[in-house]
Short mmCIF file of C-alpha atoms in Angstrom, two decimals:
data_model
loop_
_atom_site.label_atom_id
_atom_site.label_comp_id
_atom_site.label_asym_id
_atom_site.label_seq_id
_atom_site.Cartn_x
_atom_site.Cartn_y
_atom_site.Cartn_z
CA MET A 1 0.00 0.00 0.00
CA HIS A 2 1.36 3.42 -0.94
CA SER A 3 1.17 6.43 1.34
CA SER A 4 0.22 9.60 -0.53
CA LEU A 5 -0.14 13.27 0.22
CA SER A 6 -2.48 15.60 -1.62
CA SER A 7 -1.15 18.99 -2.76
CA THR A 8 -3.04 20.54 0.13
CA GLU A 9 -1.41 18.09 2.54
CA GLU A 10 2.01 18.82 1.04
CA GLY A 11 1.55 22.52 1.70
CA GLY A 12 0.35 21.75 5.20
CA LEU A 13 3.37 19.52 5.81
CA ALA A 14 5.77 22.28 4.75
CA ARG A 15 4.03 24.80 7.01
CA ARG A 16 4.03 22.37 9.91
CA LYS A 17 7.74 21.63 9.58
CA ALA A 18 8.56 25.33 9.31
CA GLN A 19 6.54 25.98 12.46
CA HIS A 20 8.33 23.15 14.28
CA LEU A 21 11.69 24.72 13.54
CA GLU A 22 10.55 28.23 14.50
CA ILE A 23 9.11 27.04 17.82
CA CYS A 24 12.19 25.01 18.75
CA LEU A 25 14.55 27.89 17.96
CA ASP A 26 12.65 30.67 19.76
CA GLN A 27 13.43 29.93 23.41
CA GLU A 28 12.03 33.22 24.67
CA ARG A 29 8.55 32.72 23.23
CA PHE A 30 8.25 28.95 23.43
CA GLY A 31 9.29 26.76 26.34
CA VAL A 32 9.65 23.30 24.80
CA GLU A 33 12.12 21.72 27.24
CA THR A 34 9.90 20.85 30.16
CA SER A 35 11.43 17.96 32.08
CA SER A 36 14.67 16.51 33.46
CA THR A 37 16.89 13.76 32.04
CA ARG A 38 17.88 12.68 35.59
CA LEU A 39 21.44 12.28 34.34
CA ASP A 40 22.41 14.69 37.12
CA GLU A 41 21.68 11.89 39.60
CA VAL A 42 24.73 9.99 38.33
CA ARG A 43 28.35 10.85 39.08
CA LEU A 44 31.54 9.32 37.77
CA ILE A 45 34.33 8.83 40.30
CA HIS A 46 37.35 11.08 39.80
CA ARG A 47 40.75 9.39 39.59
CA ALA A 48 43.61 11.38 41.10
CA LEU A 49 45.94 8.66 39.75
CA PRO A 50 44.44 7.93 36.32
CA GLU A 51 47.64 6.34 34.91
CA VAL A 52 46.60 7.45 31.42
CA ASP A 53 48.54 9.32 28.72
CA ALA A 54 46.07 11.96 27.54
CA SER A 55 47.67 12.03 24.09
CA ARG A 56 46.74 8.36 23.61
CA VAL A 57 43.07 8.62 24.57
CA ASP A 58 40.74 7.56 21.76
CA THR A 59 37.32 9.25 21.62
CA GLY A 60 36.24 7.29 18.55
CA MET A 61 33.56 4.67 17.99
CA SER A 62 32.09 2.57 15.20
CA PHE A 63 28.55 3.40 14.08
CA LEU A 64 26.70 1.42 11.40
CA GLY A 65 30.08 -0.21 10.74
CA ILE A 66 31.79 3.10 9.97
CA PRO A 67 34.55 4.60 12.17
CA CYS A 68 33.63 7.92 13.76
CA ARG A 69 35.71 10.47 15.65
CA LEU A 70 33.34 11.03 18.58
CA PRO A 71 30.62 9.00 20.36
CA ILE A 72 28.00 11.55 19.31
CA PHE A 73 25.46 11.54 16.50
CA ILE A 74 23.26 14.33 15.21
CA SER A 75 19.71 13.11 15.68
CA SER A 76 17.12 13.45 12.93
CA MET A 77 15.54 16.84 13.46
CA THR A 78 13.05 17.90 10.83
CA GLY A 79 12.37 18.23 7.12
CA GLY A 80 9.65 19.23 4.69
CA SER A 81 10.29 22.99 4.52
CA ARG A 82 12.88 25.04 2.65
CA GLN A 83 14.51 26.24 5.87
CA ALA A 84 14.62 22.69 7.22
CA TYR A 85 16.22 21.37 4.04
CA GLN A 86 19.00 23.95 4.30
CA MET A 87 19.41 23.17 7.99
CA ASN A 88 19.82 19.46 7.23
CA LYS A 89 22.48 20.21 4.60
CA ASP A 90 24.36 22.36 7.10
CA LEU A 91 24.06 19.61 9.72
CA ALA A 92 25.51 17.10 7.25
CA THR A 93 28.42 19.44 6.49
CA LEU A 94 28.95 19.89 10.21
CA ALA A 95 28.85 16.12 10.80
CA SER A 96 31.48 15.62 8.11
CA GLU A 97 33.75 18.23 9.74
CA LEU A 98 33.33 16.65 13.18
CA GLY A 99 33.50 13.04 11.98
CA ILE A 100 30.15 12.01 13.48
CA PRO A 101 26.94 10.40 12.15
CA VAL A 102 23.96 12.50 11.05
CA GLY A 103 20.27 11.79 10.50
CA MET A 104 18.01 13.40 7.93
CA GLY A 105 14.40 14.50 8.25
CA SER A 106 11.54 12.15 7.42
CA ILE A 107 11.69 10.85 3.85
CA ARG A 108 7.92 10.33 3.79
CA ILE A 109 7.41 13.35 1.53
CA LEU A 110 9.53 11.71 -1.20
CA LEU A 111 6.87 9.07 -1.74
CA ARG A 112 4.59 11.80 -3.07
CA LYS A 113 7.03 14.47 -4.16
CA PRO A 114 10.15 12.73 -5.57
CA GLN A 115 11.27 15.92 -7.29
CA VAL A 116 12.64 17.24 -3.96
CA ILE A 117 14.96 14.25 -3.56
CA ASP A 118 18.05 16.44 -3.97
CA ASP A 119 17.20 18.05 -0.65
CA PHE A 120 17.71 14.63 0.98
CA ARG A 121 20.96 13.68 -0.74
CA LEU A 122 23.03 14.39 2.34
CA LYS A 123 25.70 11.82 1.60
CA ARG A 124 27.34 14.25 -0.86
CA PHE A 125 27.90 16.65 2.05
CA ALA A 126 29.07 13.91 4.44
CA PRO A 127 30.67 11.17 2.32
CA SER A 128 32.92 9.75 5.03
CA VAL A 129 30.49 9.53 7.97
CA PRO A 130 27.29 7.52 8.55
CA VAL A 131 24.15 9.17 7.18
CA PHE A 132 20.82 7.65 8.14
CA ALA A 133 17.35 8.24 6.79
CA ASN A 134 14.19 8.60 8.87
CA ILE A 135 10.56 7.47 8.63
CA GLY A 136 7.66 7.42 11.09
CA GLY A 137 6.73 4.06 12.57
CA VAL A 138 3.02 4.86 12.56
CA GLN A 139 3.22 5.30 8.76
CA LEU A 140 4.90 1.93 8.14
CA PRO A 141 1.70 -0.20 8.15
CA ARG A 142 0.29 1.96 5.35
CA THR A 143 3.45 2.60 3.33
CA SER A 144 5.05 0.54 0.58
CA HIS A 145 8.21 -0.92 2.07
CA ASP A 146 9.61 -1.58 -1.40
CA SER A 147 9.31 2.13 -2.20
CA LEU A 148 11.24 2.97 0.96
CA TYR A 149 13.95 0.43 0.15
CA ARG A 150 14.43 2.03 -3.27
CA LEU A 151 14.66 5.46 -1.68
CA LEU A 152 17.34 4.24 0.74
CA GLU A 153 19.43 2.95 -2.14
CA THR A 154 18.95 6.14 -4.16
CA LEU A 155 19.92 8.30 -1.17
CA GLN A 156 22.93 6.07 -0.40
CA ALA A 157 21.79 5.96 3.22
CA ASP A 158 23.93 3.91 5.59
CA GLY A 159 20.93 3.14 7.81
CA ILE A 160 17.41 4.24 8.66
CA ALA A 161 15.78 5.38 11.88
CA ILE A 162 12.14 4.48 12.45
CA HIS A 163 10.74 7.04 14.86
CA LEU A 164 7.96 6.39 17.34
CA ASN A 165 6.00 9.50 18.30
CA PRO A 166 2.50 8.65 19.59
CA GLY A 167 2.53 11.59 22.01
CA GLN A 168 3.28 14.08 19.26
CA GLU A 169 0.75 12.52 16.88
CA LEU A 170 -2.03 12.78 19.47
CA PHE A 171 -1.48 16.51 19.93
CA GLN A 172 -0.98 17.24 16.24
CA PRO A 173 -4.28 18.31 14.67
CA GLU A 174 -3.40 16.46 11.47
CA GLY A 175 -1.67 13.59 13.30
CA ASP A 176 -2.31 9.87 13.18
CA ARG A 177 -4.53 8.29 15.81
CA ASP A 178 -4.32 4.58 14.95
CA PHE A 179 -1.18 2.99 16.38
CA ARG A 180 -2.11 -0.63 15.73
CA GLY A 181 0.27 -2.87 13.84
CA VAL A 182 3.37 -0.70 14.22
CA LEU A 183 5.61 -3.34 15.82
CA GLU A 184 4.59 -5.96 13.27
CA ALA A 185 5.25 -3.50 10.42
CA ILE A 186 8.69 -2.68 11.89
CA SER A 187 9.52 -6.38 11.99
CA ARG A 188 8.44 -6.86 8.36
CA PHE A 189 10.39 -3.80 7.27
CA ILE A 190 13.58 -5.00 8.99
CA GLU A 191 13.36 -8.44 7.38
CA ARG A 192 14.16 -7.08 3.91
CA SER A 193 15.78 -3.73 4.67
CA PRO A 194 18.93 -3.15 2.62
CA VAL A 195 20.48 -1.20 5.51
CA PRO A 196 20.62 -1.52 9.31
CA VAL A 197 17.56 -0.23 11.15
CA MET A 198 17.46 1.77 14.36
CA VAL A 199 14.24 2.53 16.20
CA LYS A 200 13.89 5.68 18.25
CA GLU A 201 11.38 7.61 20.30
CA THR A 202 11.05 11.37 19.94
CA GLY A 203 11.38 12.53 23.52
CA PHE A 204 9.28 10.33 25.84
CA GLY A 205 11.54 7.29 26.13
CA ILE A 206 11.26 3.56 25.53
CA ALA A 207 10.66 1.17 28.42
CA PRO A 208 12.87 -1.94 28.80
CA ARG A 209 10.04 -4.26 27.78
CA GLU A 210 9.63 -2.42 24.47
CA VAL A 211 13.40 -2.27 23.98
CA ASN A 212 13.39 -6.07 24.18
CA GLN A 213 10.55 -6.25 21.65
CA LEU A 214 12.38 -4.01 19.20
CA PHE A 215 15.61 -6.00 19.37
CA ALA A 216 13.58 -9.19 18.95
CA ALA A 217 12.10 -7.61 15.82
CA GLY A 218 15.62 -7.22 14.44
CA ALA A 219 16.59 -3.63 15.24
CA SER A 220 20.33 -2.98 15.11
CA TYR A 221 20.04 -0.04 17.52
CA VAL A 222 17.40 1.31 19.86
CA ASP A 223 17.63 5.02 20.65
CA LEU A 224 15.85 5.58 23.96
CA ALA A 225 15.24 9.28 23.20
CA GLY A 226 13.94 9.91 26.69
CA ALA A 227 12.26 12.79 28.44
CA GLY A 228 14.29 15.83 29.36
CA GLY A 229 14.75 17.48 25.99
CA THR A 230 12.31 18.76 23.39
CA ASN A 231 8.73 18.01 24.43
CA TRP A 232 6.86 17.55 21.14
CA VAL A 233 3.48 17.66 22.89
CA ARG A 234 4.38 21.22 23.86
CA VAL A 235 5.65 22.01 20.36
CA GLU A 236 2.37 20.89 18.80
CA SER A 237 0.32 22.79 21.38
CA PHE A 238 2.07 26.02 20.39
CA ARG A 239 0.94 25.45 16.81
CA SER A 240 -2.70 25.01 17.78
CA ASP A 241 -5.52 27.56 17.74
CA ASP A 242 -7.57 25.45 20.14
CA PRO A 243 -7.57 27.25 23.54
CA LEU A 244 -7.67 23.89 25.34
CA ASP A 245 -4.54 22.48 23.74
CA GLN A 246 -1.96 24.37 25.78
CA PRO A 247 -3.44 23.64 29.22
CA VAL A 248 -3.96 19.99 28.23
CA ALA A 249 -0.40 19.79 26.91
CA GLY A 250 0.85 21.32 30.15
CA GLU A 251 -0.39 18.23 31.98
CA PHE A 252 2.27 16.30 30.04
CA ASP A 253 5.24 18.52 30.90
CA THR A 254 6.79 15.76 33.02
CA TRP A 255 5.45 12.85 30.96
CA GLY A 256 7.72 10.07 29.76
CA ILE A 257 10.73 8.12 30.90
CA PRO A 258 13.74 10.39 31.53
CA THR A 259 16.82 9.50 29.51
CA GLY A 260 18.94 8.75 32.59
CA LEU A 261 16.25 6.53 34.10
CA ALA A 262 15.74 4.59 30.86
CA LEU A 263 19.48 3.92 30.69
CA ALA A 264 19.76 2.95 34.36
CA ALA A 265 16.86 0.50 34.03
CA LEU A 266 18.52 -1.34 31.14
CA GLY A 267 21.89 -1.81 32.81
CA ARG A 268 25.34 -1.27 31.36
CA ASN A 269 25.89 -4.44 29.36
CA ARG A 270 23.29 -4.15 26.59
CA ARG A 271 24.60 -3.73 23.07
CA GLY A 272 23.01 -1.43 20.53
CA ILE A 273 21.61 1.12 22.99
CA LEU A 274 21.72 4.77 21.97
CA ALA A 275 20.88 7.71 24.22
CA SER A 276 19.25 10.96 23.25
CA GLY A 277 16.68 13.28 24.73
CA GLY A 278 17.88 16.35 26.59
CA ILE A 279 21.61 15.66 26.24
CA ARG A 280 23.19 19.08 26.07
CA THR A 281 26.76 18.84 27.43
CA GLY A 282 29.89 16.78 27.04
CA LEU A 283 29.60 15.41 30.56
CA GLU A 284 26.03 14.30 29.84
CA VAL A 285 27.38 12.42 26.82
CA VAL A 286 30.01 10.76 29.02
CA THR A 287 27.44 9.90 31.70
CA SER A 288 25.18 8.32 29.08
CA LEU A 289 28.08 6.20 27.81
CA ALA A 290 28.95 5.15 31.35
CA LEU A 291 25.34 4.06 31.86
CA GLY A 292 25.60 1.77 28.85
CA ALA A 293 24.88 3.76 25.69
CA GLU A 294 27.12 3.20 22.67
CA ALA A 295 26.62 6.78 21.50
CA ALA A 296 24.67 9.87 22.48
CA GLY A 297 22.45 11.89 20.16
CA MET A 298 21.98 15.63 20.04
CA ALA A 299 19.99 17.78 17.64
CA LEU A 300 18.61 20.99 19.10
CA PRO A 301 21.96 22.28 20.49
CA PHE A 302 23.55 22.03 17.04
CA VAL A 303 20.50 23.51 15.31
CA ARG A 304 20.47 26.48 17.69
CA GLU A 305 24.17 27.14 17.15
CA LEU A 306 23.72 26.96 13.39
CA SER A 307 20.91 29.52 13.60
CA ARG A 308 23.07 31.84 15.72
CA GLY A 309 26.34 31.71 13.86
CA GLY A 310 26.30 29.18 11.05
CA ILE A 311 28.61 26.20 10.67
CA PRO A 312 31.62 27.86 12.42
CA ARG A 313 29.65 28.35 15.63
CA ALA A 314 28.16 24.85 15.52
CA LEU A 315 31.63 23.45 14.83
CA ALA A 316 32.93 25.24 17.91
CA LEU A 317 30.25 23.48 19.98
CA GLY A 318 31.34 20.13 18.59
CA GLU A 319 34.99 20.80 19.41
CA GLU A 320 34.01 21.86 22.93
CA LEU A 321 32.15 18.58 23.38
CA ALA A 322 35.16 16.66 22.06
CA ARG A 323 37.48 18.31 24.56
CA VAL A 324 35.15 17.60 27.49
CA ILE A 325 34.80 13.95 26.47
CA ARG A 326 38.55 13.50 26.13
CA ASN A 327 39.27 15.12 29.50
CA ALA A 328 36.56 13.08 31.23
CA LEU A 329 38.06 9.88 29.83
CA VAL A 330 41.43 10.79 31.28
CA LEU A 331 39.97 11.75 34.67
CA THR A 332 38.20 8.39 34.95
CA GLY A 333 41.29 6.44 33.92
CA CYS A 334 39.91 5.41 30.52
CA THR A 335 41.74 5.27 27.19
CA GLY A 336 38.59 4.68 25.10
CA VAL A 337 34.86 5.31 25.30
CA ALA A 338 33.92 1.62 25.69
CA GLU A 339 35.86 1.52 28.97
CA LEU A 340 33.36 3.95 30.50
CA ARG A 341 30.94 1.05 30.92
CA ARG A 342 33.25 -0.38 33.57
CA VAL A 343 33.99 2.72 35.65
CA PRO A 344 32.38 2.90 39.10
CA LEU A 345 29.30 5.11 39.33
CA LEU A 346 27.65 6.95 42.18
CA MET A 347 23.88 6.85 41.59
CA GLY A 348 21.20 8.54 43.66
CA GLU A 349 18.92 6.34 45.72
CA ALA A 350 15.79 7.61 43.98
CA LEU A 351 17.22 6.80 40.56
CA LEU A 352 18.28 3.32 41.68
CA ARG A 353 14.83 2.65 43.14
CA ASP A 354 12.98 3.88 40.08
CA ALA A 355 15.28 1.95 37.74
CA ALA A 356 14.62 -1.26 39.66
CA SER A 357 10.88 -0.66 39.43
CA LEU A 358 11.04 0.02 35.69
CA ARG A 359 13.23 -3.05 35.18
CA ALA A 360 10.79 -5.23 37.11
CA ASP A 361 8.00 -4.19 34.77
CA SER A 362 9.98 -5.52 31.81
CA LEU A 363 10.47 -8.88 33.54
CA GLU A 364 6.80 -9.44 34.22
CA LYS A 365 5.08 -11.96 32.01
CA ASP A 366 2.17 -10.65 30.05
CA ARG A 367 -0.75 -10.74 32.41
CA PRO A 368 -3.96 -12.38 31.21
CA ASP A 369 -6.94 -10.21 30.57
CA PRO A 370 -9.23 -9.92 33.60
CA PRO A 371 -12.40 -12.01 33.42
CA GLU A 372 -15.41 -10.19 32.06
#
């Protein structure tokens, strides 16, 4: 089955994406970061005798089978509008300069409007780093998988992220409301995908039970994308003319599983876990890696720096992050990012308790339906 957009829907999509970008960039008018990652409840132990040569510390990682300079990726942000297309090209150029992976906006529009495909050819701007495409999970049951596979090959994508965003869809006037069949469609898509597949949330987190389901379906990576960063319920409420939407959205300001809690609940020995959602600093990247993530994703910080001062300013942010990560590795006695999984951690009692509770939920067997 093919997904299609009418010309009216195409225009609406472009307006919506432009509004998303405007709202996320205007911090004074729109408060879209409404929660906490809880990463501040974790501390790494300082080593006064690290026994490490700082010049030999390696901040690199492998992502989608491609070597990268830093354990950071630029999360898929947005697409569908002229400003967003230019932003994605700048992000790809930035990723190439920094030696890190980058995601593109949703390729859904290409199914209806293939003439804009050049706006998604990001590999030409970042030939040496991983570039991954992006599609909504809720669209997969109603979209031709073969068409998506062809797009991935045309775009020379190294992977694809399937994003899960039921919270955002519910608060989007034109959003989807039927979330049935998404996991089954993800599994079918992965079976024949020409590239590795990662599955991500968009800011409300993924519980351990669902992480297990996604890996069982064949996902190569699961990006927890927890609460603490951009709250897309809030973003959509700022777009709405309905006077009820903002107060209703406000009820969800602390909704979701914080990024730090989602990581703590999974433990430090799971492979394929990615962390994003509210990660803003180098030490938050390091903390996420120490909690078990293979890499940490950021989008809004880079987008904001691009809007303020172009690629040079965003590049300066990346180099600042690199320096913090390198110094933190030295001060914990590590010579590489994978070693962070083994460093001792000091974790707050509340975080430990909540992580145990969340972990227990994933271990429960499916309970039978109550008798009628």
